[in-house]
């Protein structure tokens, strides 16, 4: 048990867990009526995703990837001869994430949970699992705080927000500066961002990453994602004449921003999204050809070098069979990949989900980049963060979000195409 776990902080736990202390006090009574957890034939894991509420679109997409991974593994014999059973919890908000985590731990006898897609939900769920001595594996949330609180049995397999902004600057330094014919120090870069904690945290990381590459002209322009008119933001951006525009947006504001750049006839050299709305198929459907040329930094998409992403064909085939469509974003593929790695780690324990046994196996497990369906490898750092989970740069071309950078993952070279044209 880590020093952080031993030093129980009442205020911190209550913030995330509501009546958490009451739940802990009632643990012996709850245990007496708890459902059985993992046994000799069945590996029972707690899966936590928002499939209702404001995060439902990508929460459901993430959960779809886990379902495919689970069914394929069970069809192949399960984990160490045990069939995998998902004990699911819908977690539409922070309070529910905390209460459902307690339900899984105390009522369902779950020792190993995973999820969660949203950073705020992940912070709440991992807090409960960690404080009760159990293990949790995050497969989608990007906030740095998930793995920086000192919990020795909280793990994250997906890349983080810092990986995202780092790739922004890598792409600027090693491709865009040359393509635009300017040294990095002379480039004018503006980041348009929605003004919640999501956008603000990305901007903070981006500023630090910009300093590292010597980018001297970096400006940030906040806006409300709930706004129905972003023309003033667009006109302020136009007046700055940026060489490169970076954007941090949700779904609706990504479309609105694109439309108002088009409608105000703003000519941009380069526009790069940051996951979120710019990765969604609905973004391209709403804007049509006007989306052509838009870059986006995010989790792996399906239009990627297949030699670098072994197993992706099985994922795509199963997704089509179940939902008669292509994935709505890279979240399903990322969670499919993360779940497969989770099962592989559990295979090395003989299907033992004891938190201490799992934690030791998770730290020992290793695989090289380019050996999974998302192209990710696996190697944990001292904070249990996977250092081999990568973001990629994609670019919209027609209805396809094609991987263009780095070269080992790309299906083609990037192109400078004026986005949001009439």
mmCIF file of C-alpha atoms in Angstrom:
data_model
loop_
_atom_site.group_PDB
_atom_site.id
_atom_site.type_symbol
_atom_site.label_atom_id
_atom_site.label_comp_id
_atom_site.label_asym_id
_atom_site.label_seq_id
_atom_site.Cartn_x
_atom_site.Cartn_y
_atom_site.Cartn_z
ATOM 1 C CA UNK A 1 0.000 0.000 0.000
ATOM 2 C CA UNK A 2 1.330 3.441 -0.935
ATOM 3 C CA UNK A 3 1.982 6.238 1.606
ATOM 4 C CA UNK A 4 -0.909 8.122 0.029
ATOM 5 C CA UNK A 5 -3.286 5.241 0.642
ATOM 6 C CA UNK A 6 -2.085 4.815 4.212
ATOM 7 C CA UNK A 7 -2.525 8.505 4.908
ATOM 8 C CA UNK A 8 -6.302 8.555 4.491
ATOM 9 C CA UNK A 9 -7.451 12.119 3.773
ATOM 10 C CA UNK A 10 -11.071 12.530 4.825
ATOM 11 C CA UNK A 11 -11.765 15.764 2.955
ATOM 12 C CA UNK A 12 -10.285 14.449 -0.292
ATOM 13 C CA UNK A 13 -12.245 11.220 -0.152
ATOM 14 C CA UNK A 14 -15.528 12.905 0.651
ATOM 15 C CA UNK A 15 -15.053 15.321 -2.234
ATOM 16 C CA UNK A 16 -15.109 12.450 -4.700
ATOM 17 C CA UNK A 17 -17.072 9.860 -2.815
ATOM 18 C CA UNK A 18 -19.948 11.615 -1.075
ATOM 19 C CA UNK A 19 -20.771 9.359 1.839
ATOM 20 C CA UNK A 20 -17.529 7.454 1.309
ATOM 21 C CA UNK A 21 -16.705 7.078 4.982
ATOM 22 C CA UNK A 22 -20.098 5.589 5.684
ATOM 23 C CA UNK A 23 -19.521 3.117 2.899
ATOM 24 C CA UNK A 24 -16.156 2.138 4.314
ATOM 25 C CA UNK A 25 -17.583 1.788 7.814
ATOM 26 C CA UNK A 26 -20.323 -0.443 6.445
ATOM 27 C CA UNK A 27 -17.886 -2.625 4.495
ATOM 28 C CA UNK A 28 -18.096 -5.690 6.774
ATOM 29 C CA UNK A 29 -21.901 -5.674 6.603
ATOM 30 C CA UNK A 30 -21.890 -5.135 2.868
ATOM 31 C CA UNK A 31 -19.365 -7.909 2.350
ATOM 32 C CA UNK A 32 -21.716 -10.390 3.983
ATOM 33 C CA UNK A 33 -24.301 -9.837 1.225
ATOM 34 C CA UNK A 34 -21.907 -9.054 -1.634
ATOM 35 C CA UNK A 35 -22.067 -10.874 -4.947
ATOM 36 C CA UNK A 36 -19.254 -13.255 -5.613
ATOM 37 C CA UNK A 37 -16.351 -11.787 -7.567
ATOM 38 C CA UNK A 38 -13.800 -13.712 -9.591
ATOM 39 C CA UNK A 39 -13.831 -17.466 -9.000
ATOM 40 C CA UNK A 40 -12.299 -20.587 -10.543
ATOM 41 C CA UNK A 41 -14.261 -20.313 -13.808
ATOM 42 C CA UNK A 42 -15.134 -16.626 -14.210
ATOM 43 C CA UNK A 43 -13.058 -13.453 -14.179
ATOM 44 C CA UNK A 44 -15.317 -10.603 -13.065
ATOM 45 C CA UNK A 45 -14.165 -7.055 -13.822
ATOM 46 C CA UNK A 46 -15.839 -3.724 -13.194
ATOM 47 C CA UNK A 47 -16.377 -1.616 -16.331
ATOM 48 C CA UNK A 48 -17.318 2.049 -15.815
ATOM 49 C CA UNK A 49 -18.432 4.237 -18.728
ATOM 50 C CA UNK A 50 -20.947 7.073 -19.261
ATOM 51 C CA UNK A 51 -23.569 5.710 -21.676
ATOM 52 C CA UNK A 52 -26.174 8.292 -20.657
ATOM 53 C CA UNK A 53 -25.903 12.028 -20.031
ATOM 54 C CA UNK A 54 -23.670 14.585 -21.732
ATOM 55 C CA UNK A 55 -20.727 12.197 -22.216
ATOM 56 C CA UNK A 56 -22.814 9.385 -23.679
ATOM 57 C CA UNK A 57 -21.634 9.627 -27.302
ATOM 58 C CA UNK A 58 -17.965 8.891 -26.655
ATOM 59 C CA UNK A 59 -18.667 6.916 -23.491
ATOM 60 C CA UNK A 60 -20.742 4.471 -25.535
ATOM 61 C CA UNK A 61 -18.125 4.442 -28.288
ATOM 62 C CA UNK A 62 -15.451 3.563 -25.724
ATOM 63 C CA UNK A 63 -17.597 0.783 -24.229
ATOM 64 C CA UNK A 64 -18.139 -0.705 -27.687
ATOM 65 C CA UNK A 65 -14.402 -1.307 -28.014
ATOM 66 C CA UNK A 66 -14.338 -3.153 -24.693
ATOM 67 C CA UNK A 67 -17.289 -5.331 -25.685
ATOM 68 C CA UNK A 68 -15.539 -6.412 -28.884
ATOM 69 C CA UNK A 69 -12.287 -7.202 -27.048
ATOM 70 C CA UNK A 70 -14.153 -9.187 -24.390
ATOM 71 C CA UNK A 71 -16.173 -11.269 -26.822
ATOM 72 C CA UNK A 72 -13.141 -12.058 -28.989
ATOM 73 C CA UNK A 73 -11.110 -13.117 -25.956
ATOM 74 C CA UNK A 74 -13.929 -15.255 -24.562
ATOM 75 C CA UNK A 75 -14.395 -16.917 -27.959
ATOM 76 C CA UNK A 76 -10.697 -17.795 -27.870
ATOM 77 C CA UNK A 77 -10.907 -19.421 -24.447
ATOM 78 C CA UNK A 78 -10.960 -16.441 -22.113
ATOM 79 C CA UNK A 79 -8.150 -15.488 -19.742
ATOM 80 C CA UNK A 80 -6.196 -18.402 -18.273
ATOM 81 C CA UNK A 81 -9.212 -20.611 -19.015
ATOM 82 C CA UNK A 82 -11.652 -18.276 -17.253
ATOM 83 C CA UNK A 83 -14.493 -16.568 -19.079
ATOM 84 C CA UNK A 84 -14.551 -12.786 -18.676
ATOM 85 C CA UNK A 85 -17.696 -11.260 -17.201
ATOM 86 C CA UNK A 86 -18.101 -7.488 -17.254
ATOM 87 C CA UNK A 87 -19.972 -5.998 -14.314
ATOM 88 C CA UNK A 88 -21.044 -2.747 -15.944
ATOM 89 C CA UNK A 89 -21.755 0.654 -14.373
ATOM 90 C CA UNK A 90 -23.184 3.638 -16.238
ATOM 91 C CA UNK A 91 -21.467 6.739 -14.792
ATOM 92 C CA UNK A 92 -22.977 9.905 -16.334
ATOM 93 C CA UNK A 93 -21.570 12.270 -13.687
ATOM 94 C CA UNK A 94 -18.959 12.520 -10.938
ATOM 95 C CA UNK A 95 -21.289 11.661 -8.046
ATOM 96 C CA UNK A 96 -22.551 8.582 -9.845
ATOM 97 C CA UNK A 97 -19.011 7.521 -10.702
ATOM 98 C CA UNK A 98 -18.134 7.562 -7.001
ATOM 99 C CA UNK A 99 -21.287 5.770 -5.862
ATOM 100 C CA UNK A 100 -21.057 3.140 -8.621
ATOM 101 C CA UNK A 101 -17.418 2.521 -7.778
ATOM 102 C CA UNK A 102 -18.454 1.832 -4.184
ATOM 103 C CA UNK A 103 -21.230 -0.468 -5.409
ATOM 104 C CA UNK A 104 -18.782 -2.456 -7.507
ATOM 105 C CA UNK A 105 -16.249 -2.750 -4.687
ATOM 106 C CA UNK A 106 -18.591 -3.479 -1.774
ATOM 107 C CA UNK A 107 -21.710 -5.049 -3.325
ATOM 108 C CA UNK A 108 -20.176 -6.833 -6.317
ATOM 109 C CA UNK A 109 -16.819 -7.768 -4.782
ATOM 110 C CA UNK A 110 -14.919 -6.271 -7.727
ATOM 111 C CA UNK A 111 -11.187 -6.002 -7.132
ATOM 112 C CA UNK A 112 -10.180 -4.624 -10.531
ATOM 113 C CA UNK A 113 -12.074 -1.841 -12.291
ATOM 114 C CA UNK A 114 -11.430 0.001 -15.513
ATOM 115 C CA UNK A 115 -12.884 2.670 -17.811
ATOM 116 C CA UNK A 116 -13.692 5.608 -17.842
ATOM 117 C CA UNK A 117 -13.361 7.968 -20.847
ATOM 118 C CA UNK A 118 -13.850 11.299 -19.005
ATOM 119 C CA UNK A 119 -11.088 12.678 -16.787
ATOM 120 C CA UNK A 120 -13.456 13.951 -14.088
ATOM 121 C CA UNK A 121 -15.181 10.569 -13.935
ATOM 122 C CA UNK A 122 -11.842 8.776 -13.873
ATOM 123 C CA UNK A 123 -10.625 10.874 -10.934
ATOM 124 C CA UNK A 124 -13.748 9.998 -8.939
ATOM 125 C CA UNK A 125 -13.726 6.276 -9.773
ATOM 126 C CA UNK A 126 -10.006 5.759 -9.214
ATOM 127 C CA UNK A 127 -10.193 7.572 -5.888
ATOM 128 C CA UNK A 128 -12.663 5.009 -4.534
ATOM 129 C CA UNK A 129 -10.820 1.969 -5.887
ATOM 130 C CA UNK A 130 -7.457 3.238 -4.654
ATOM 131 C CA UNK A 131 -8.691 4.242 -1.192
ATOM 132 C CA UNK A 132 -10.178 0.788 -0.676
ATOM 133 C CA UNK A 133 -6.961 -0.989 -1.680
ATOM 134 C CA UNK A 134 -8.217 -2.153 -5.065
ATOM 135 C CA UNK A 135 -6.802 -1.682 -8.569
ATOM 136 C CA UNK A 136 -8.049 0.452 -11.456
ATOM 137 C CA UNK A 137 -6.895 0.725 -15.072
ATOM 138 C CA UNK A 138 -7.765 3.848 -17.062
ATOM 139 C CA UNK A 139 -8.191 3.339 -20.811
ATOM 140 C CA UNK A 140 -9.321 6.753 -22.063
ATOM 141 C CA UNK A 141 -9.106 9.792 -19.764
ATOM 142 C CA UNK A 142 -6.199 12.145 -20.573
ATOM 143 C CA UNK A 143 -5.817 14.398 -17.498
ATOM 144 C CA UNK A 144 -2.330 14.168 -16.021
ATOM 145 C CA UNK A 145 -3.870 13.990 -12.529
ATOM 146 C CA UNK A 146 -5.147 10.439 -13.069
ATOM 147 C CA UNK A 147 -1.662 9.024 -12.454
ATOM 148 C CA UNK A 148 0.053 11.770 -10.454
ATOM 149 C CA UNK A 149 -1.682 11.380 -7.061
ATOM 150 C CA UNK A 150 0.595 8.681 -5.670
ATOM 151 C CA UNK A 151 -1.799 5.713 -5.923
ATOM 152 C CA UNK A 152 0.291 2.613 -6.546
ATOM 153 C CA UNK A 153 -2.552 0.515 -7.973
ATOM 154 C CA UNK A 154 -4.000 3.073 -10.417
ATOM 155 C CA UNK A 155 -2.707 2.546 -13.959
ATOM 156 C CA UNK A 156 -3.273 4.242 -17.298
ATOM 157 C CA UNK A 157 -2.675 2.595 -20.670
ATOM 158 C CA UNK A 158 -3.718 5.424 -23.030
ATOM 159 C CA UNK A 159 -1.659 8.539 -23.864
ATOM 160 C CA UNK A 160 -2.310 11.801 -22.036
ATOM 161 C CA UNK A 161 -3.041 15.469 -22.707
ATOM 162 C CA UNK A 162 0.687 16.188 -22.477
ATOM 163 C CA UNK A 163 1.294 13.640 -25.236
ATOM 164 C CA UNK A 164 -1.287 15.478 -27.312
ATOM 165 C CA UNK A 165 0.242 18.934 -26.938
ATOM 166 C CA UNK A 166 3.739 17.492 -27.312
ATOM 167 C CA UNK A 167 2.732 16.045 -30.676
ATOM 168 C CA UNK A 168 1.271 19.414 -31.696
ATOM 169 C CA UNK A 169 4.665 21.004 -31.212
ATOM 170 C CA UNK A 170 6.552 18.096 -32.766
ATOM 171 C CA UNK A 171 4.381 18.430 -35.886
ATOM 172 C CA UNK A 172 4.930 22.200 -35.971
ATOM 173 C CA UNK A 173 8.679 21.906 -35.501
ATOM 174 C CA UNK A 174 9.356 18.966 -37.819
ATOM 175 C CA UNK A 175 6.786 19.454 -40.561
ATOM 176 C CA UNK A 176 4.669 22.624 -40.549
ATOM 177 C CA UNK A 177 7.505 25.129 -40.116
ATOM 178 C CA UNK A 178 9.259 23.755 -43.197
ATOM 179 C CA UNK A 179 6.043 23.442 -45.183
ATOM 180 C CA UNK A 180 5.181 27.067 -44.402
ATOM 181 C CA UNK A 181 8.723 28.227 -45.108
ATOM 182 C CA UNK A 182 9.317 29.878 -41.721
ATOM 183 C CA UNK A 183 11.586 29.126 -38.765
ATOM 184 C CA UNK A 184 9.735 28.078 -35.630
ATOM 185 C CA UNK A 185 10.611 31.300 -33.801
ATOM 186 C CA UNK A 186 8.821 33.373 -36.460
ATOM 187 C CA UNK A 187 5.605 31.341 -36.622
ATOM 188 C CA UNK A 188 2.448 32.934 -35.243
ATOM 189 C CA UNK A 189 0.322 30.286 -33.530
ATOM 190 C CA UNK A 190 -3.085 30.818 -31.924
ATOM 191 C CA UNK A 191 -5.007 28.261 -29.884
ATOM 192 C CA UNK A 192 -8.775 28.673 -29.854
ATOM 193 C CA UNK A 193 -10.159 26.779 -26.894
ATOM 194 C CA UNK A 194 -13.400 26.238 -25.069
ATOM 195 C CA UNK A 195 -13.049 27.761 -21.619
ATOM 196 C CA UNK A 196 -13.826 24.874 -19.260
ATOM 197 C CA UNK A 197 -11.148 22.997 -17.309
ATOM 198 C CA UNK A 198 -10.635 20.771 -20.381
ATOM 199 C CA UNK A 199 -9.636 23.627 -22.664
ATOM 200 C CA UNK A 200 -7.714 25.489 -19.982
ATOM 201 C CA UNK A 201 -5.607 22.459 -19.076
ATOM 202 C CA UNK A 202 -4.727 21.823 -22.736
ATOM 203 C CA UNK A 203 -3.690 25.468 -23.220
ATOM 204 C CA UNK A 204 -1.475 25.362 -20.135
ATOM 205 C CA UNK A 205 0.302 22.258 -21.421
ATOM 206 C CA UNK A 206 0.540 23.703 -24.940
ATOM 207 C CA UNK A 207 2.222 26.877 -23.667
ATOM 208 C CA UNK A 208 4.858 24.845 -21.865
ATOM 209 C CA UNK A 209 5.427 22.653 -24.940
ATOM 210 C CA UNK A 210 5.669 25.783 -27.163
ATOM 211 C CA UNK A 211 8.419 27.192 -24.951
ATOM 212 C CA UNK A 212 10.432 23.997 -25.325
ATOM 213 C CA UNK A 213 10.613 24.305 -29.131
ATOM 214 C CA UNK A 214 11.311 28.046 -29.111
ATOM 215 C CA UNK A 215 7.879 29.113 -30.368
ATOM 216 C CA UNK A 216 7.847 32.802 -29.434
ATOM 217 C CA UNK A 217 4.456 33.888 -30.785
ATOM 218 C CA UNK A 218 1.803 31.758 -29.095
ATOM 219 C CA UNK A 219 -1.584 33.248 -28.224
ATOM 220 C CA UNK A 220 -4.690 31.705 -26.648
ATOM 221 C CA UNK A 221 -8.268 32.759 -27.352
ATOM 222 C CA UNK A 222 -10.963 31.290 -25.066
ATOM 223 C CA UNK A 223 -14.651 30.934 -25.857
ATOM 224 C CA UNK A 224 -17.699 29.269 -24.345
ATOM 225 C CA UNK A 225 -18.571 25.890 -25.821
ATOM 226 C CA UNK A 226 -22.217 26.733 -25.100
ATOM 227 C CA UNK A 227 -22.126 29.823 -27.321
ATOM 228 C CA UNK A 228 -24.391 29.912 -30.382
ATOM 229 C CA UNK A 229 -22.295 32.584 -32.112
ATOM 230 C CA UNK A 230 -18.488 32.452 -32.330
ATOM 231 C CA UNK A 231 -18.103 35.133 -35.005
ATOM 232 C CA UNK A 232 -16.409 37.550 -32.582
ATOM 233 C CA UNK A 233 -13.854 34.852 -31.718
ATOM 234 C CA UNK A 234 -13.278 34.178 -35.401
ATOM 235 C CA UNK A 235 -12.812 37.866 -36.206
ATOM 236 C CA UNK A 236 -10.330 38.314 -33.344
ATOM 237 C CA UNK A 237 -8.428 35.338 -34.672
ATOM 238 C CA UNK A 238 -8.488 36.814 -38.192
ATOM 239 C CA UNK A 239 -7.064 40.110 -36.949
ATOM 240 C CA UNK A 240 -4.038 38.282 -35.485
ATOM 241 C CA UNK A 241 -3.215 36.680 -38.866
ATOM 242 C CA UNK A 242 -1.889 33.428 -37.370
ATOM 243 C CA UNK A 243 0.128 31.019 -39.487
ATOM 244 C CA UNK A 244 -1.292 28.082 -37.540
ATOM 245 C CA UNK A 245 -4.545 27.758 -35.618
ATOM 246 C CA UNK A 246 -4.856 25.052 -32.964
ATOM 247 C CA UNK A 247 -8.309 24.313 -31.573
ATOM 248 C CA UNK A 248 -9.702 22.580 -28.482
ATOM 249 C CA UNK A 249 -13.415 21.944 -28.981
ATOM 250 C CA UNK A 250 -16.311 19.677 -28.149
ATOM 251 C CA UNK A 251 -18.673 18.419 -30.868
ATOM 252 C CA UNK A 252 -21.148 21.277 -31.430
ATOM 253 C CA UNK A 253 -18.645 24.123 -31.062
ATOM 254 C CA UNK A 254 -16.177 22.420 -33.450
ATOM 255 C CA UNK A 255 -18.836 22.511 -36.175
ATOM 256 C CA UNK A 256 -19.936 26.060 -35.314
ATOM 257 C CA UNK A 257 -16.348 27.296 -35.362
ATOM 258 C CA UNK A 258 -15.716 25.729 -38.758
ATOM 259 C CA UNK A 259 -18.887 27.170 -40.245
ATOM 260 C CA UNK A 260 -18.156 30.658 -39.004
ATOM 261 C CA UNK A 261 -14.571 30.585 -40.272
ATOM 262 C CA UNK A 262 -16.044 29.634 -43.640
ATOM 263 C CA UNK A 263 -18.864 32.183 -43.513
ATOM 264 C CA UNK A 264 -16.468 34.998 -42.594
ATOM 265 C CA UNK A 265 -14.221 33.982 -45.502
ATOM 266 C CA UNK A 266 -11.158 33.582 -43.262
ATOM 267 C CA UNK A 267 -8.236 32.082 -45.161
ATOM 268 C CA UNK A 268 -6.097 29.886 -42.926
ATOM 269 C CA UNK A 269 -2.771 28.282 -43.684
ATOM 270 C CA UNK A 270 -3.121 25.447 -41.193
ATOM 271 C CA UNK A 271 -5.841 24.363 -38.765
ATOM 272 C CA UNK A 272 -5.137 21.591 -36.236
ATOM 273 C CA UNK A 273 -7.782 20.159 -33.910
ATOM 274 C CA UNK A 274 -7.072 18.552 -30.554
ATOM 275 C CA UNK A 275 -9.203 15.435 -30.393
ATOM 276 C CA UNK A 276 -12.714 16.221 -29.208
ATOM 277 C CA UNK A 277 -15.143 17.367 -31.873
ATOM 278 C CA UNK A 278 -12.608 17.444 -34.699
ATOM 279 C CA UNK A 279 -12.187 13.654 -34.581
ATOM 280 C CA UNK A 280 -15.870 12.825 -34.902
ATOM 281 C CA UNK A 281 -17.471 11.575 -38.093
ATOM 282 C CA UNK A 282 -20.298 14.019 -37.345
ATOM 283 C CA UNK A 283 -17.843 16.920 -37.787
ATOM 284 C CA UNK A 284 -17.144 15.941 -41.382
ATOM 285 C CA UNK A 285 -20.784 15.170 -42.107
ATOM 286 C CA UNK A 286 -21.836 18.613 -40.884
ATOM 287 C CA UNK A 287 -19.173 20.521 -42.856
ATOM 288 C CA UNK A 288 -18.751 18.322 -45.913
ATOM 289 C CA UNK A 289 -15.921 19.377 -48.218
ATOM 290 C CA UNK A 290 -15.202 22.382 -45.974
ATOM 291 C CA UNK A 291 -13.555 19.968 -43.521
ATOM 292 C CA UNK A 292 -10.975 18.872 -46.094
ATOM 293 C CA UNK A 293 -7.461 19.768 -44.984
ATOM 294 C CA UNK A 294 -8.243 20.031 -41.265
ATOM 295 C CA UNK A 295 -5.591 18.267 -39.184
ATOM 296 C CA UNK A 296 -6.370 16.607 -35.860
ATOM 297 C CA UNK A 297 -4.216 15.179 -33.066
ATOM 298 C CA UNK A 298 -5.902 12.305 -31.258
ATOM 299 C CA UNK A 299 -6.073 8.613 -30.479
ATOM 300 C CA UNK A 300 -5.519 6.184 -33.357
ATOM 301 C CA UNK A 301 -8.140 6.259 -36.111
ATOM 302 C CA UNK A 302 -8.923 3.355 -38.429
ATOM 303 C CA UNK A 303 -7.276 4.907 -41.509
ATOM 304 C CA UNK A 304 -3.748 4.103 -40.392
ATOM 305 C CA UNK A 305 -0.789 2.008 -41.534
ATOM 306 C CA UNK A 306 -2.059 -1.551 -41.053
ATOM 307 C CA UNK A 307 1.489 -2.927 -40.736
ATOM 308 C CA UNK A 308 1.895 -0.731 -37.636
ATOM 309 C CA UNK A 309 -1.461 -1.738 -36.129
ATOM 310 C CA UNK A 310 -1.752 -5.554 -36.185
ATOM 311 C CA UNK A 311 -5.238 -6.733 -35.236
ATOM 312 C CA UNK A 312 -7.044 -3.616 -36.419
ATOM 313 C CA UNK A 313 -8.773 -5.545 -39.227
ATOM 314 C CA UNK A 314 -10.426 -7.858 -36.690
ATOM 315 C CA UNK A 315 -11.621 -4.845 -34.723
ATOM 316 C CA UNK A 316 -13.080 -3.094 -37.791
ATOM 317 C CA UNK A 317 -14.751 -6.278 -39.009
ATOM 318 C CA UNK A 318 -16.402 -6.930 -35.647
ATOM 319 C CA UNK A 319 -17.511 -3.310 -35.324
ATOM 320 C CA UNK A 320 -19.197 -3.463 -38.736
ATOM 321 C CA UNK A 321 -20.930 -6.732 -37.866
ATOM 322 C CA UNK A 322 -22.430 -5.334 -34.670
ATOM 323 C CA UNK A 323 -23.331 -1.762 -35.596
ATOM 324 C CA UNK A 324 -23.287 -1.724 -39.417
ATOM 325 C CA UNK A 325 -21.128 1.394 -39.429
ATOM 326 C CA UNK A 326 -17.571 2.604 -39.090
ATOM 327 C CA UNK A 327 -16.402 3.734 -35.637
ATOM 328 C CA UNK A 328 -17.569 7.235 -34.710
ATOM 329 C CA UNK A 329 -14.136 8.096 -33.286
ATOM 330 C CA UNK A 330 -10.854 6.521 -32.210
ATOM 331 C CA UNK A 331 -12.160 5.874 -28.694
ATOM 332 C CA UNK A 332 -13.546 2.433 -29.535
ATOM 333 C CA UNK A 333 -10.246 1.292 -31.045
ATOM 334 C CA UNK A 334 -8.251 2.704 -28.126
ATOM 335 C CA UNK A 335 -10.427 0.951 -25.545
ATOM 336 C CA UNK A 336 -10.345 -2.253 -27.588
ATOM 337 C CA UNK A 337 -6.538 -2.090 -27.497
ATOM 338 C CA UNK A 338 -6.408 -1.197 -23.808
ATOM 339 C CA UNK A 339 -8.776 -4.022 -22.881
ATOM 340 C CA UNK A 340 -6.671 -6.500 -24.830
ATOM 341 C CA UNK A 341 -3.569 -5.405 -22.937
ATOM 342 C CA UNK A 342 -5.463 -5.680 -19.650
ATOM 343 C CA UNK A 343 -6.446 -9.259 -20.515
ATOM 344 C CA UNK A 344 -2.857 -10.073 -21.505
ATOM 345 C CA UNK A 345 -1.602 -8.861 -18.126
ATOM 346 C CA UNK A 346 -4.243 -10.961 -16.355
ATOM 347 C CA UNK A 347 -3.165 -13.956 -18.434
ATOM 348 C CA UNK A 348 0.265 -13.694 -16.809
ATOM 349 C CA UNK A 349 -1.356 -13.866 -13.348
ATOM 350 C CA UNK A 350 -3.311 -17.001 -14.229
ATOM 351 C CA UNK A 351 -6.520 -14.980 -14.114
ATOM 352 C CA UNK A 352 -5.814 -13.791 -10.571
ATOM 353 C CA UNK A 353 -7.304 -10.290 -10.053
ATOM 354 C CA UNK A 354 -5.912 -9.781 -6.549
ATOM 355 C CA UNK A 355 -4.863 -6.088 -6.546
ATOM 356 C CA UNK A 356 -1.317 -6.726 -5.348
ATOM 357 C CA UNK A 357 -0.786 -9.598 -7.784
ATOM 358 C CA UNK A 358 -2.222 -7.600 -10.666
ATOM 359 C CA UNK A 359 -0.144 -4.507 -9.818
ATOM 360 C CA UNK A 360 3.084 -6.503 -9.840
ATOM 361 C CA UNK A 361 2.184 -8.098 -13.181
ATOM 362 C CA UNK A 362 1.181 -4.744 -14.694
ATOM 363 C CA UNK A 363 4.586 -3.271 -13.845
ATOM 364 C CA UNK A 364 6.410 -6.263 -15.303
ATOM 365 C CA UNK A 365 4.448 -6.516 -18.568
ATOM 366 C CA UNK A 366 6.089 -5.046 -21.699
ATOM 367 C CA UNK A 367 5.490 -4.827 -25.436
ATOM 368 C CA UNK A 368 6.996 -2.797 -28.263
ATOM 369 C CA UNK A 369 5.259 0.002 -30.162
ATOM 370 C CA UNK A 370 3.626 -1.136 -33.379
ATOM 371 C CA UNK A 371 2.442 -4.461 -31.913
ATOM 372 C CA UNK A 372 -1.193 -3.644 -31.073
ATOM 373 C CA UNK A 373 -4.317 -2.635 -32.964
ATOM 374 C CA UNK A 374 -3.774 1.022 -32.010
ATOM 375 C CA UNK A 375 -0.052 0.877 -32.709
ATOM 376 C CA UNK A 376 0.724 1.253 -29.029
ATOM 377 C CA UNK A 377 3.316 -0.582 -27.011
ATOM 378 C CA UNK A 378 3.415 -0.869 -23.231
ATOM 379 C CA UNK A 379 5.987 0.250 -20.673
ATOM 380 C CA UNK A 380 5.032 1.890 -17.389
ATOM 381 C CA UNK A 381 6.877 4.777 -15.797
ATOM 382 C CA UNK A 382 7.221 5.312 -12.046
ATOM 383 C CA UNK A 383 3.689 6.761 -11.884
ATOM 384 C CA UNK A 384 2.071 3.770 -13.646
ATOM 385 C CA UNK A 385 1.607 5.714 -16.884
ATOM 386 C CA UNK A 386 2.147 3.821 -20.143
ATOM 387 C CA UNK A 387 4.998 5.502 -22.025
ATOM 388 C CA UNK A 388 4.358 3.623 -25.277
ATOM 389 C CA UNK A 389 0.809 4.856 -25.925
ATOM 390 C CA UNK A 390 0.991 7.402 -28.725
ATOM 391 C CA UNK A 391 -1.156 10.103 -30.276
ATOM 392 C CA UNK A 392 -1.091 10.587 -34.055
ATOM 393 C CA UNK A 393 -1.790 13.416 -36.491
ATOM 394 C CA UNK A 394 -4.691 12.814 -38.842
ATOM 395 C CA UNK A 395 -6.126 14.907 -41.691
ATOM 396 C CA UNK A 396 -9.632 15.000 -43.112
ATOM 397 C CA UNK A 397 -9.934 14.013 -46.785
ATOM 398 C CA UNK A 398 -13.514 13.501 -47.873
ATOM 399 C CA UNK A 399 -15.168 11.246 -45.303
ATOM 400 C CA UNK A 400 -11.863 9.774 -44.106
ATOM 401 C CA UNK A 401 -9.718 10.964 -41.216
ATOM 402 C CA UNK A 402 -6.387 9.678 -42.499
ATOM 403 C CA UNK A 403 -3.225 9.277 -40.415
ATOM 404 C CA UNK A 404 -0.435 11.494 -41.817
ATOM 405 C CA UNK A 405 2.162 11.761 -39.009
ATOM 406 C CA UNK A 406 4.466 10.326 -37.746
ATOM 407 C CA UNK A 407 5.639 8.448 -40.854
ATOM 408 C CA UNK A 408 5.578 4.967 -39.312
ATOM 409 C CA UNK A 409 1.834 5.242 -38.667
ATOM 410 C CA UNK A 410 0.882 7.292 -41.740
ATOM 411 C CA UNK A 411 -1.087 6.167 -44.784
ATOM 412 C CA UNK A 412 0.039 9.236 -46.746
ATOM 413 C CA UNK A 413 2.005 12.443 -46.347
ATOM 414 C CA UNK A 414 0.285 15.533 -44.916
ATOM 415 C CA UNK A 415 -0.893 18.205 -47.340
ATOM 416 C CA UNK A 416 -1.359 21.925 -46.868
ATOM 417 C CA UNK A 417 -4.966 22.463 -47.951
ATOM 418 C CA UNK A 418 -6.841 25.640 -47.037
ATOM 419 C CA UNK A 419 -9.605 24.408 -44.670
ATOM 420 C CA UNK A 420 -13.170 25.696 -44.324
ATOM 421 C CA UNK A 421 -13.297 27.031 -47.877
ATOM 422 C CA UNK A 422 -16.527 27.960 -49.624
#
